[in-house]
Amino acid sequence: MANKQAVLGSGARFSGKISNAKSIEINGYVEADLTTEKVTIGSSGKFLGSVDSELVVIAGEYEGKMQADSVWLTETSRISGEVHYKSLQMDRGAALNCRVVHNWNETDTNNVEETQENEVNAQEEQSEEK
Amino acid sequence: MSEITYISEELVMEGNLDSAGSSVVVAGRFKGELRAKDVLLEANSIFDGNLVADKVTLGGLVKGEVAANTLNVASSAKIEGNLKTNALSIDLGAEVSGSITRIS
């Protein structure tokens, strides 16, 4: 039972505090700050708030400040806010409207010279306007 | 049908969970307001707050108010609070203290 993964179902809405999570999958609507090892935001999921996690996979919507080692943004993902990452994978179609910051070393977080900052507007958003 | 919400053993959630159309299973801790179609509070779960659902099975530590059309209290349950239900079963061994009333 201990290995069973936490899931927030697609019809569910949660707002509040989530703590002590190891691995969580979000398919519903969540407003919270989350510290965990692995978080998946499913294509029907929407997450508002900060995320601090080793691995983040997003197929749904995210708004907030994310701090993660590995980030995978799938083709259906929509991101706004801020993404701090060590390694990032983005599929064609991912919609980003956010600040993206690379940290290869945690101590560099506040060192402007050693961070790359990019304003990214994904192609999808532009193509939608056409 | 939307899938279930599962609050795993190690997880602590505090706040408001509304899952009106689907089921919620709590194996960890939940504090606050919980609304769902079916709710199962597993044997080692801890619940503190208000629970409203159509069908509820209580198996863990429960503090607060539970309102359910159909309510089953499992033998592992320890309850301190108010139960509101129209159809109730309590398994032998369950510890219940508080009031039990009908919803009407």
Coordinates of N, CA and C in Angstrom, one line a residue:
Chain A
M1 N 0.8 -1.2 0.0 CA 0.0 0.0 0.0 C 0.9 1.3 0.0
A2 N 2.0 1.1 0.6 CA 2.9 2.3 0.8 C 3.3 2.8 -0.6
N3 N 3.3 1.9 -1.6 CA 3.8 2.3 -2.9 C 2.7 2.9 -3.8
K4 N 1.5 2.8 -3.3 CA 0.4 3.4 -4.1 C 0.6 4.9 -4.2
Q5 N 0.4 5.3 -5.5 CA 0.7 6.7 -5.7 C -0.5 7.6 -5.4
A6 N -0.3 8.8 -4.9 CA -1.3 9.7 -4.6 C -1.9 10.3 -5.9
V7 N -3.2 10.4 -6.0 CA -3.8 10.9 -7.2 C -4.9 11.8 -6.9
L8 N -5.0 12.9 -7.6 CA -6.2 13.8 -7.5 C -7.0 13.6 -8.7
G9 N -8.2 13.1 -8.6 CA -9.0 12.7 -9.8 C -9.4 13.9 -10.6
S10 N -9.8 13.6 -11.8 CA -10.1 14.6 -12.8 C -11.3 15.5 -12.4
G11 N -12.2 15.0 -11.6 CA -13.4 15.8 -11.2 C -13.2 16.6 -9.9
A12 N -12.0 16.4 -9.3 CA -11.8 16.9 -8.0 C -11.2 18.3 -8.0
R13 N -11.5 19.1 -7.0 CA -10.9 20.4 -6.8 C -10.4 20.5 -5.4
F14 N -9.2 20.9 -5.3 CA -8.6 21.0 -3.9 C -7.9 22.3 -3.8
S15 N -8.1 23.0 -2.6 CA -7.3 24.1 -2.3 C -6.9 24.0 -0.9
G16 N -5.6 24.3 -0.6 CA -5.1 24.1 0.7 C -3.6 23.8 0.7
K17 N -3.3 22.9 1.7 CA -1.9 22.6 1.9 C -1.7 21.1 1.6
I18 N -0.6 20.8 0.9 CA -0.2 19.4 0.6 C 1.2 19.2 1.2
S19 N 1.3 18.3 2.1 CA 2.7 18.1 2.6 C 3.0 16.7 2.7
N20 N 4.3 16.4 2.8 CA 4.8 15.1 2.9 C 4.6 14.2 1.7
A21 N 4.3 14.8 0.5 CA 4.0 14.0 -0.7 C 5.3 13.5 -1.3
K22 N 5.3 12.2 -1.7 CA 6.5 11.6 -2.4 C 6.3 11.7 -3.9
S23 N 5.1 11.2 -4.3 CA 4.8 11.2 -5.7 C 3.3 11.5 -5.9
I24 N 3.0 12.5 -6.7 CA 1.6 12.8 -6.8 C 1.2 13.1 -8.2
E25 N 0.0 12.7 -8.6 CA -0.5 12.9 -9.9 C -1.7 13.8 -9.8
I26 N -1.8 14.8 -10.6 CA -2.9 15.7 -10.5 C -3.7 15.8 -11.8
N27 N -4.9 15.3 -11.7 CA -5.8 15.4 -12.9 C -6.9 16.3 -12.7
G28 N -7.0 16.9 -11.6 CA -8.1 17.8 -11.3 C -7.5 19.2 -11.1
Y29 N -8.2 20.0 -10.3 CA -7.8 21.4 -10.1 C -7.2 21.5 -8.7
V30 N -6.0 22.1 -8.6 CA -5.4 22.2 -7.3 C -4.8 23.6 -7.1
E31 N -5.1 24.2 -6.0 CA -4.5 25.4 -5.6 C -3.7 25.1 -4.4
A32 N -2.4 25.0 -4.5 CA -1.6 24.6 -3.3 C -0.1 24.9 -3.6
D33 N 0.7 24.8 -2.5 CA 2.1 24.8 -2.7 C 2.6 23.4 -2.4
L34 N 3.4 22.9 -3.2 CA 3.8 21.5 -3.2 C 5.3 21.3 -3.2
T35 N 5.7 20.5 -2.2 CA 7.1 20.0 -2.2 C 7.1 18.5 -2.3
T36 N 7.7 18.0 -3.3 CA 7.6 16.5 -3.5 C 8.8 16.0 -4.3
E37 N 8.8 14.7 -4.5 CA 9.9 14.1 -5.4 C 9.5 14.1 -6.8
K38 N 8.2 13.7 -7.0 CA 7.7 13.6 -8.4 C 6.3 14.1 -8.5
V39 N 6.1 15.0 -9.4 CA 4.7 15.4 -9.7 C 4.3 15.3 -11.1
T40 N 3.1 14.8 -11.4 CA 2.6 14.8 -12.8 C 1.3 15.5 -12.8
I41 N 1.3 16.5 -13.7 CA 0.0 17.2 -13.9 C -0.6 16.7 -15.3
G42 N -1.6 15.9 -15.1 CA -2.2 15.2 -16.3 C -2.9 16.2 -17.2
S43 N -3.3 15.8 -18.4 CA -3.8 16.7 -19.4 C -5.1 17.4 -19.0
S44 N -5.8 16.8 -18.0 CA -7.0 17.4 -17.5 C -6.7 18.2 -16.3
G45 N -5.5 18.2 -15.8 CA -5.1 18.8 -14.6 C -4.8 20.3 -14.7
K46 N -5.0 21.0 -13.6 CA -4.6 22.4 -13.5 C -4.1 22.6 -12.2
F47 N -2.9 23.2 -12.1 CA -2.2 23.4 -10.8 C -1.9 24.9 -10.7
L48 N -2.3 25.5 -9.6 CA -1.9 26.9 -9.3 C -1.1 26.9 -8.0
G49 N 0.1 27.4 -8.1 CA 0.9 27.5 -6.8 C 2.3 27.1 -7.1
S50 N 3.1 27.1 -6.1 CA 4.5 26.8 -6.3 C 4.8 25.3 -6.2
V51 N 5.8 24.8 -7.0 CA 6.2 23.4 -6.9 C 7.7 23.3 -6.7
D52 N 8.1 22.5 -5.8 CA 9.5 22.2 -5.6 C 9.6 20.7 -5.7
S53 N 10.2 20.2 -6.8 CA 10.2 18.8 -7.0 C 11.5 18.3 -7.8
E54 N 11.8 17.1 -7.6 CA 12.9 16.6 -8.4 C 12.5 16.4 -9.9
L55 N 11.3 15.8 -10.1 CA 10.8 15.6 -11.4 C 9.4 16.1 -11.6
V56 N 9.3 16.9 -12.6 CA 8.0 17.5 -12.9 C 7.6 17.1 -14.3
V57 N 6.4 16.5 -14.5 CA 5.9 16.2 -15.8 C 4.6 17.0 -16.0
I58 N 4.5 17.8 -17.0 CA 3.2 18.5 -17.1 C 2.6 18.3 -18.5
A59 N 1.3 17.9 -18.5 CA 0.6 17.7 -19.7 C -0.6 18.7 -19.7
G60 N -0.9 19.2 -18.5 CA -2.0 20.1 -18.3 C -1.6 21.5 -18.2
E61 N -2.3 22.2 -17.3 CA -2.0 23.7 -17.1 C -1.3 23.9 -15.8
Y62 N -0.3 24.8 -15.8 CA 0.4 25.1 -14.6 C 0.6 26.6 -14.5
E63 N 0.4 27.2 -13.3 CA 0.6 28.6 -13.1 C 1.3 28.7 -11.8
G64 N 2.5 29.3 -11.8 CA 3.2 29.5 -10.5 C 4.7 29.4 -10.7
K65 N 5.3 29.3 -9.6 CA 6.8 29.2 -9.6 C 7.3 27.8 -9.4
M66 N 8.0 27.3 -10.3 CA 8.4 25.9 -10.2 C 9.9 25.8 -10.1
Q67 N 10.3 24.9 -9.2 CA 11.8 24.7 -9.0 C 11.9 23.2 -9.1
A68 N 12.6 22.8 -10.2 CA 12.7 21.3 -10.4 C 14.1 20.9 -11.0
D69 N 14.5 19.7 -10.7 CA 15.7 19.2 -11.4 C 15.4 18.8 -12.8
S70 N 14.4 18.0 -13.0 CA 14.0 17.6 -14.4 C 12.6 18.1 -14.7
V71 N 12.4 18.7 -15.8 CA 11.1 19.2 -16.2 C 10.8 18.6 -17.6
W72 N 9.6 18.0 -17.7 CA 9.2 17.6 -19.0 C 7.8 18.2 -19.3
L73 N 7.8 19.0 -20.3 CA 6.6 19.7 -20.7 C 6.1 19.0 -22.0
T74 N 4.9 18.4 -21.9 CA 4.4 17.7 -23.1 C 3.7 18.6 -24.0
E75 N 3.3 18.1 -25.2 CA 2.7 18.9 -26.2 C 1.4 19.6 -25.8
T76 N 0.8 19.1 -24.8 CA -0.5 19.7 -24.4 C -0.3 20.6 -23.2
S77 N 0.9 20.8 -22.7 CA 1.1 21.6 -21.5 C 0.9 23.1 -21.8
R78 N 0.5 23.8 -20.8 CA 0.4 25.3 -20.8 C 0.9 25.8 -19.5
I79 N 1.9 26.6 -19.6 CA 2.7 27.0 -18.4 C 2.7 28.6 -18.4
S80 N 2.4 29.1 -17.2 CA 2.7 30.5 -17.0 C 3.3 30.7 -15.6
G81 N 4.1 31.7 -15.5 CA 4.8 31.9 -14.2 C 6.3 31.8 -14.4
E82 N 6.9 30.9 -13.6 CA 8.4 30.9 -13.6 C 8.8 29.4 -13.5
V83 N 9.8 29.0 -14.3 CA 10.3 27.7 -14.3 C 11.8 27.7 -14.0
H84 N 12.2 27.2 -12.9 CA 13.6 27.0 -12.6 C 14.0 25.5 -12.8
Y85 N 14.9 25.2 -13.6 CA 15.2 23.8 -13.9 C 16.7 23.5 -14.0
K86 N 17.0 22.3 -13.9 CA 18.3 21.8 -14.3 C 18.3 21.2 -15.6
S87 N 17.3 20.3 -15.9 CA 17.2 19.8 -17.2 C 15.8 19.9 -17.7
L88 N 15.6 20.3 -18.9 CA 14.3 20.6 -19.4 C 14.0 19.9 -20.7
Q89 N 12.9 19.3 -20.8 CA 12.4 18.7 -22.1 C 11.1 19.3 -22.5
M90 N 11.0 19.8 -23.7 CA 9.8 20.4 -24.1 C 9.3 19.8 -25.4
D91 N 8.1 19.4 -25.5 CA 7.6 18.8 -26.7 C 7.0 19.9 -27.6
R92 N 7.1 19.6 -28.9 CA 6.5 20.6 -29.9 C 5.0 20.8 -29.6
G93 N 4.6 22.1 -29.4 CA 3.3 22.3 -29.1 C 3.1 22.8 -27.6
A94 N 4.1 22.6 -26.8 CA 4.0 23.1 -25.4 C 3.8 24.6 -25.4
A95 N 2.9 25.1 -24.6 CA 2.7 26.6 -24.6 C 3.3 27.2 -23.4
L96 N 4.3 27.9 -23.5 CA 4.9 28.6 -22.4 C 4.7 30.1 -22.5
N97 N 4.4 30.6 -21.4 CA 4.3 32.1 -21.3 C 4.9 32.4 -19.9
C98 N 6.2 32.2 -19.9 CA 6.8 32.3 -18.5 C 8.3 32.6 -18.6
R99 N 8.8 32.8 -17.4 CA 10.2 33.0 -17.3 C 10.9 31.7 -17.1
V100 N 11.9 31.4 -17.8 CA 12.6 30.1 -17.7 C 14.0 30.3 -17.3
V101 N 14.4 29.7 -16.2 CA 15.7 30.0 -15.6 C 16.4 28.6 -15.4
H102 N 17.7 28.6 -15.9 CA 18.4 27.4 -15.7 C 19.3 27.5 -14.5
N103 N 19.2 26.5 -13.6 CA 20.2 26.4 -12.5 C 20.9 25.1 -12.5
W104 N 22.2 25.2 -12.9 CA 22.8 23.9 -12.8 C 23.5 23.6 -11.5
N105 N 23.4 24.6 -10.7 CA 23.9 24.5 -9.3 C 23.1 25.3 -8.4
E106 N 22.6 24.7 -7.3 CA 21.7 25.5 -6.5 C 22.2 26.8 -5.9
T107 N 23.6 26.8 -5.7 CA 24.2 28.0 -5.1 C 24.2 29.1 -6.2
D108 N 24.0 28.8 -7.4 CA 24.0 29.8 -8.5 C 22.6 30.5 -8.6
T109 N 21.7 30.1 -7.8 CA 20.3 30.7 -8.0 C 20.3 32.2 -8.0
N110 N 21.1 32.8 -7.1 CA 21.1 34.2 -7.0 C 22.2 34.9 -7.8
N111 N 22.9 34.1 -8.5 CA 24.0 34.7 -9.3 C 23.6 34.9 -10.7
V112 N 23.4 36.2 -11.0 CA 22.8 36.5 -12.3 C 23.7 36.1 -13.5
E113 N 25.0 36.3 -13.3 CA 26.0 35.9 -14.4 C 25.9 34.4 -14.8
E114 N 25.6 33.6 -13.8 CA 25.6 32.2 -14.1 C 24.3 31.6 -14.4
T115 N 23.3 32.4 -14.6 CA 22.0 31.9 -14.9 C 21.6 32.4 -16.3
Q116 N 20.9 31.5 -17.0 CA 20.4 31.9 -18.3 C 19.0 32.2 -18.2
E117 N 18.6 33.4 -18.7 CA 17.2 33.7 -18.5 C 16.6 33.9 -19.9
N118 N 15.5 33.3 -20.1 CA 14.8 33.3 -21.4 C 13.4 33.6 -21.2
E119 N 12.9 34.5 -22.0 CA 11.5 34.7 -22.1 C 11.0 33.9 -23.3
V120 N 10.2 32.9 -23.0 CA 9.8 32.0 -24.1 C 8.3 32.1 -24.4
N121 N 8.0 32.4 -25.6 CA 6.6 32.3 -26.0 C 6.5 31.2 -27.0
A122 N 5.9 30.1 -26.7 CA 5.9 29.0 -27.5 C 5.2 29.2 -28.9
Q123 N 5.6 28.4 -29.8 CA 5.0 28.6 -31.2 C 3.5 28.4 -31.2
E124 N 3.1 27.5 -30.4 CA 1.6 27.2 -30.4 C 0.8 28.4 -30.2
E125 N 1.2 29.3 -29.2 CA 0.4 30.5 -28.9 C 0.4 31.4 -30.1
Q126 N 1.5 31.5 -30.8 CA 1.6 32.3 -32.0 C 0.7 31.8 -33.1
S127 N 0.8 30.5 -33.3 CA 0.1 29.9 -34.4 C -1.4 29.9 -34.1
E128 N -1.8 30.0 -32.8 CA -3.2 30.1 -32.5 C -3.8 31.4 -33.0
E129 N -3.0 32.4 -32.9 CA -3.4 33.8 -33.3 C -3.6 33.9 -34.8
K130 N -2.9 33.1 -35.6 CA -3.0 33.2 -37.0 C -4.4 32.9 -37.6
Chain B
M1 N -17.1 8.6 -16.3 CA -16.8 8.6 -14.9 C -15.4 9.1 -14.7
S2 N -15.3 10.0 -13.7 CA -14.0 10.5 -13.4 C -13.3 9.6 -12.4
E3 N -12.0 9.5 -12.5 CA -11.3 8.6 -11.7 C -11.2 9.0 -10.2
I4 N -10.8 8.1 -9.4 CA -10.8 8.4 -8.0 C -9.6 9.3 -7.5
T5 N -9.8 9.9 -6.4 CA -8.8 10.6 -5.8 C -8.2 9.8 -4.6
Y6 N -6.9 9.6 -4.6 CA -6.3 8.7 -3.6 C -5.3 9.5 -2.8
I7 N -5.5 9.6 -1.5 CA -4.6 10.3 -0.7 C -3.7 9.2 0.0
S8 N -2.5 9.1 -0.5 CA -1.7 8.0 -0.1 C -1.2 8.1 1.4
E9 N -0.7 7.0 1.9 CA -0.3 6.8 3.3 C 0.5 8.0 3.9
E10 N 1.5 8.4 3.1 CA 2.4 9.4 3.6 C 1.9 10.8 3.5
L11 N 0.9 11.0 2.7 CA 0.4 12.3 2.3 C -0.4 13.0 3.4
V12 N -0.2 14.3 3.6 CA -1.0 15.1 4.5 C -1.6 16.2 3.7
M13 N -2.9 16.3 3.7 CA -3.6 17.3 2.9 C -4.5 18.1 3.9
E14 N -4.4 19.4 3.7 CA -5.2 20.3 4.6 C -5.9 21.3 3.8
G15 N -7.2 21.4 3.9 CA -7.9 22.3 3.0 C -9.2 21.9 2.6
N16 N -9.6 22.2 1.4 CA -10.9 22.0 0.9 C -10.9 21.1 -0.3
L17 N -11.4 19.9 -0.2 CA -11.4 19.0 -1.4 C -12.9 18.8 -1.8
D18 N -13.2 19.1 -3.1 CA -14.5 18.9 -3.6 C -14.4 18.0 -4.8
S19 N -15.0 16.8 -4.6 CA -14.9 15.8 -5.7 C -16.3 15.2 -5.9
A20 N -17.2 16.1 -6.1 CA -18.7 15.8 -6.0 C -19.1 14.6 -6.9
G21 N -18.5 14.4 -8.0 CA -18.9 13.3 -8.9 C -18.1 12.0 -8.7
S22 N -17.1 12.0 -7.9 CA -16.3 10.8 -7.9 C -15.9 10.4 -6.5
S23 N -15.1 9.4 -6.4 CA -14.7 8.8 -5.1 C -13.4 9.3 -4.6
V24 N -13.3 9.3 -3.3 CA -12.1 9.7 -2.6 C -11.7 8.6 -1.6
V25 N -10.4 8.2 -1.7 CA -9.9 7.2 -0.7 C -8.8 7.9 0.0
V26 N -8.9 7.9 1.3 CA -7.9 8.5 2.2 C -7.1 7.4 2.9
A27 N -5.8 7.3 2.7 CA -5.0 6.3 3.4 C -4.1 7.1 4.3
G28 N -3.9 8.4 4.0 CA -3.0 9.3 4.8 C -3.8 10.2 5.8
R29 N -3.5 11.4 5.7 CA -4.2 12.4 6.6 C -4.9 13.4 5.8
F30 N -6.1 13.8 6.3 CA -6.8 14.9 5.7 C -7.4 15.7 6.8
K31 N -7.3 17.0 6.6 CA -7.9 18.0 7.6 C -8.6 19.0 6.8
G32 N -9.9 19.2 7.1 CA -10.6 20.2 6.4 C -12.0 19.7 5.9
E33 N -12.4 20.3 4.8 CA -13.7 20.0 4.2 C -13.5 19.0 3.1
L34 N -14.3 18.0 3.2 CA -14.2 17.0 2.1 C -15.6 16.6 1.6
R35 N -15.8 16.8 0.3 CA -17.1 16.5 -0.3 C -16.8 15.5 -1.5
A36 N -17.6 14.5 -1.6 CA -17.4 13.5 -2.6 C -18.6 12.7 -2.8
K37 N -18.6 11.8 -3.8 CA -19.7 10.9 -4.0 C -19.6 9.7 -3.0
D38 N -18.4 9.1 -3.1 CA -18.1 8.0 -2.2 C -16.8 8.3 -1.5
V39 N -16.7 8.0 -0.2 CA -15.5 8.2 0.6 C -15.1 7.0 1.3
L40 N -13.9 6.6 1.2 CA -13.4 5.5 2.1 C -12.2 6.0 2.9
L41 N -12.3 6.0 4.2 CA -11.2 6.3 5.0 C -10.6 5.0 5.5
E42 N -9.4 4.7 5.0 CA -8.8 3.5 5.3 C -8.3 3.3 6.8
A43 N -7.9 2.1 7.1 CA -7.7 1.8 8.5 C -6.7 2.7 9.3
N44 N -5.6 3.1 8.6 CA -4.7 3.9 9.3 C -4.8 5.4 9.0
S45 N -5.9 5.8 8.4 CA -6.0 7.2 8.0 C -6.4 8.0 9.2
I46 N -6.2 9.3 9.1 CA -6.6 10.3 10.1 C -7.4 11.4 9.4
F47 N -8.6 11.6 9.9 CA -9.4 12.6 9.3 C -9.9 13.6 10.4
D48 N -9.8 14.9 10.0 CA -10.2 15.9 11.0 C -11.0 16.9 10.2
G49 N -12.3 17.0 10.4 CA -13.0 18.1 9.7 C -14.4 17.7 9.4
N50 N -14.9 18.2 8.3 CA -16.3 17.9 7.8 C -16.3 17.0 6.6
L51 N -17.1 16.0 6.6 CA -17.1 15.1 5.5 C -18.6 15.0 5.0
V52 N -18.8 15.3 3.8 CA -20.2 15.1 3.2 C -20.1 14.3 2.0
A53 N -20.8 13.2 1.9 CA -20.8 12.3 0.8 C -22.0 11.4 0.8
D54 N -22.2 10.8 -0.4 CA -23.4 9.9 -0.5 C -23.2 8.6 0.3
K55 N -22.0 8.0 0.1 CA -21.7 6.8 0.7 C -20.3 6.8 1.4
V56 N -20.2 6.5 2.6 CA -19.0 6.7 3.3 C -18.7 5.4 4.1
T57 N -17.4 5.0 4.1 CA -16.9 4.0 5.0 C -15.8 4.6 5.8
L58 N -15.9 4.5 7.1 CA -14.9 5.0 8.0 C -14.1 3.9 8.6
G59 N -12.8 3.9 8.5 CA -12.0 2.9 9.0 C -10.9 3.4 9.9
G60 N -10.6 4.6 9.9 CA -9.5 5.2 10.6 C -9.9 6.1 11.8
L61 N -9.1 7.0 12.1 CA -9.3 7.9 13.2 C -10.1 9.1 12.6
V62 N -11.3 9.4 13.2 CA -12.1 10.4 12.6 C -12.5 11.4 13.7
K63 N -12.3 12.7 13.4 CA -12.7 13.7 14.4 C -13.5 14.7 13.6
G64 N -14.7 15.1 14.0 CA -15.5 16.1 13.3 C -16.9 15.6 12.9
E65 N -17.4 16.1 11.8 CA -18.7 15.7 11.4 C -18.7 14.9 10.1
V66 N -19.5 13.9 10.1 CA -19.7 13.1 8.9 C -21.1 13.1 8.5
A67 N -21.4 13.5 7.3 CA -22.8 13.3 6.8 C -22.8 12.5 5.6
A68 N -23.6 11.4 5.7 CA -23.6 10.5 4.5 C -25.0 9.8 4.5
N69 N -25.4 9.6 3.3 CA -26.7 8.9 3.1 C -26.5 7.4 3.6
T70 N -25.5 6.8 3.2 CA -25.1 5.4 3.7 C -23.8 5.5 4.4
L71 N -23.8 5.0 5.6 CA -22.6 5.1 6.4 C -22.2 3.7 7.0
N72 N -21.0 3.3 6.7 CA -20.5 2.1 7.3 C -19.3 2.4 8.2
V73 N -19.3 2.0 9.4 CA -18.2 2.2 10.4 C -17.5 0.9 10.5
A74 N -16.3 0.8 10.0 CA -15.5 -0.5 10.1 C -15.0 -0.7 11.5
S75 N -14.6 -1.9 11.7 CA -14.2 -2.3 13.1 C -12.9 -1.6 13.5
S76 N -12.1 -1.1 12.6 CA -10.9 -0.4 12.9 C -11.1 1.1 13.2
A77 N -12.3 1.6 13.1 CA -12.6 3.0 13.2 C -12.6 3.5 14.6
K78 N -12.0 4.7 14.8 CA -12.1 5.4 16.1 C -12.7 6.7 15.8
I79 N -13.9 7.0 16.3 CA -14.6 8.2 15.9 C -15.0 9.0 17.1
E80 N -14.7 10.3 16.9 CA -15.1 11.3 17.9 C -15.8 12.4 17.2
G81 N -17.1 12.4 17.3 CA -17.8 13.5 16.6 C -19.2 13.1 16.2
N82 N -19.8 13.9 15.3 CA -21.2 13.7 15.0 C -21.4 13.0 13.7
L83 N -22.2 12.0 13.7 CA -22.5 11.3 12.5 C -24.0 11.6 12.1
K84 N -24.1 11.9 10.8 CA -25.5 12.1 10.3 C -25.7 11.2 9.1
T85 N -26.7 10.3 9.2 CA -26.9 9.3 8.2 C -28.3 8.8 8.2
N86 N -28.7 8.2 7.0 CA -30.0 7.6 6.9 C -29.9 6.1 7.0
A87 N -28.7 5.5 6.7 CA -28.5 4.1 6.7 C -27.2 3.8 7.3
L88 N -27.2 3.2 8.5 CA -26.0 3.1 9.3 C -25.6 1.6 9.6
S89 N -24.4 1.3 9.5 CA -23.9 0.0 10.0 C -22.6 0.2 10.8
I90 N -22.5 -0.4 11.9 CA -21.3 -0.3 12.7 C -20.8 -1.7 13.0
D91 N -19.5 -1.9 12.5 CA -18.9 -3.2 12.8 C -18.5 -3.4 14.2
L92 N -18.5 -4.6 14.7 CA -18.1 -4.9 16.0 C -16.6 -4.5 16.3
G93 N -16.4 -3.7 17.3 CA -15.0 -3.3 17.6 C -14.8 -1.9 17.3
A94 N -15.6 -1.2 16.6 CA -15.5 0.2 16.3 C -15.7 1.0 17.5
E95 N -14.9 2.1 17.7 CA -15.0 2.9 18.8 C -15.7 4.2 18.3
V96 N -16.9 4.4 18.8 CA -17.7 5.6 18.4 C -18.1 6.4 19.6
S97 N -17.7 7.7 19.6 CA -18.3 8.5 20.6 C -18.8 9.8 20.0
G98 N -20.0 10.2 20.3 CA -20.6 11.3 19.7 C -22.0 11.1 19.4
S99 N -22.6 11.9 18.6 CA -24.0 11.8 18.4 C -24.3 11.1 17.0
I100 N -25.4 10.4 16.9 CA -25.8 9.9 15.6 C -27.2 10.3 15.3
T101 N -27.4 11.1 14.2 CA -28.7 11.5 13.9 C -29.0 11.2 12.5
R102 N -30.3 11.4 12.1 CA -30.7 11.1 10.8 C -30.7 12.4 10.0
I103 N -30.5 12.3 8.7 CA -30.6 13.5 7.8 C -32.0 13.5 7.4
S104 N -32.7 14.6 7.4 CA -34.0 14.6 6.9 C -34.5 16.1 6.6

